[in-house]
Amino acid sequence: MLDKAIALYPSLAKFLQQDIQEQCSYQHACEQLNQLITLDSF
């Protein structure tokens, strides 16, 4: 589990960075996060 968290960290950090002018709905953010976690699963 820890190895997976370490491997996901760069992608999650990038996901969490949002420019002040960038807008994203809650649903879209959840979909993106789910896709990120699914793609990086091992």
Protein backbone atom coordinates (compact mmCIF):
# COMPACT_ATOMS: atom_id res chain seq x y z
CA MET A 1 0.00 0.00 0.00
CA LEU A 2 2.80 2.44 0.86
CA ASP A 3 4.58 1.68 -2.41
CA LYS A 4 1.39 2.49 -4.32
CA ALA A 5 0.97 5.78 -2.44
CA ILE A 6 4.56 6.76 -3.20
CA ALA A 7 4.10 5.86 -6.86
CA LEU A 8 0.87 7.90 -7.08
CA TYR A 9 2.27 10.97 -5.33
CA PRO A 10 3.59 12.84 -8.43
CA SER A 11 0.33 12.33 -10.32
CA LEU A 12 -1.79 13.32 -7.33
CA ALA A 13 0.30 16.42 -6.68
CA LYS A 14 -0.15 17.48 -10.31
CA PHE A 15 -3.89 16.77 -10.09
CA LEU A 16 -4.24 18.98 -7.00
CA GLN A 17 -2.58 21.99 -8.62
CA GLN A 18 -5.23 24.28 -10.07
CA ASP A 19 -4.73 27.76 -11.44
CA ILE A 20 -6.93 30.40 -9.83
CA GLN A 21 -8.59 31.05 -13.22
CA GLU A 22 -9.22 27.36 -13.93
CA GLN A 23 -12.71 26.07 -13.17
CA CYS A 24 -13.67 22.46 -12.70
CA SER A 25 -16.95 21.00 -11.48
CA TYR A 26 -16.98 18.61 -8.55
CA GLN A 27 -18.23 15.79 -10.79
CA HIS A 28 -15.48 16.37 -13.36
CA ALA A 29 -12.82 16.46 -10.63
CA CYS A 30 -14.11 13.16 -9.22
CA GLU A 31 -14.04 11.58 -12.67
CA GLN A 32 -10.47 12.78 -13.26
CA LEU A 33 -9.33 11.50 -9.86
CA ASN A 34 -10.99 8.13 -10.42
CA GLN A 35 -9.33 7.85 -13.83
CA LEU A 36 -5.95 8.78 -12.36
CA ILE A 37 -6.19 6.15 -9.63
CA THR A 38 -7.48 3.50 -12.06
CA LEU A 39 -4.72 4.15 -14.62
CA ASP A 40 -1.96 4.03 -12.02
CA SER A 41 -3.18 0.88 -10.26
CA PHE A 42 -0.86 -2.07 -10.18
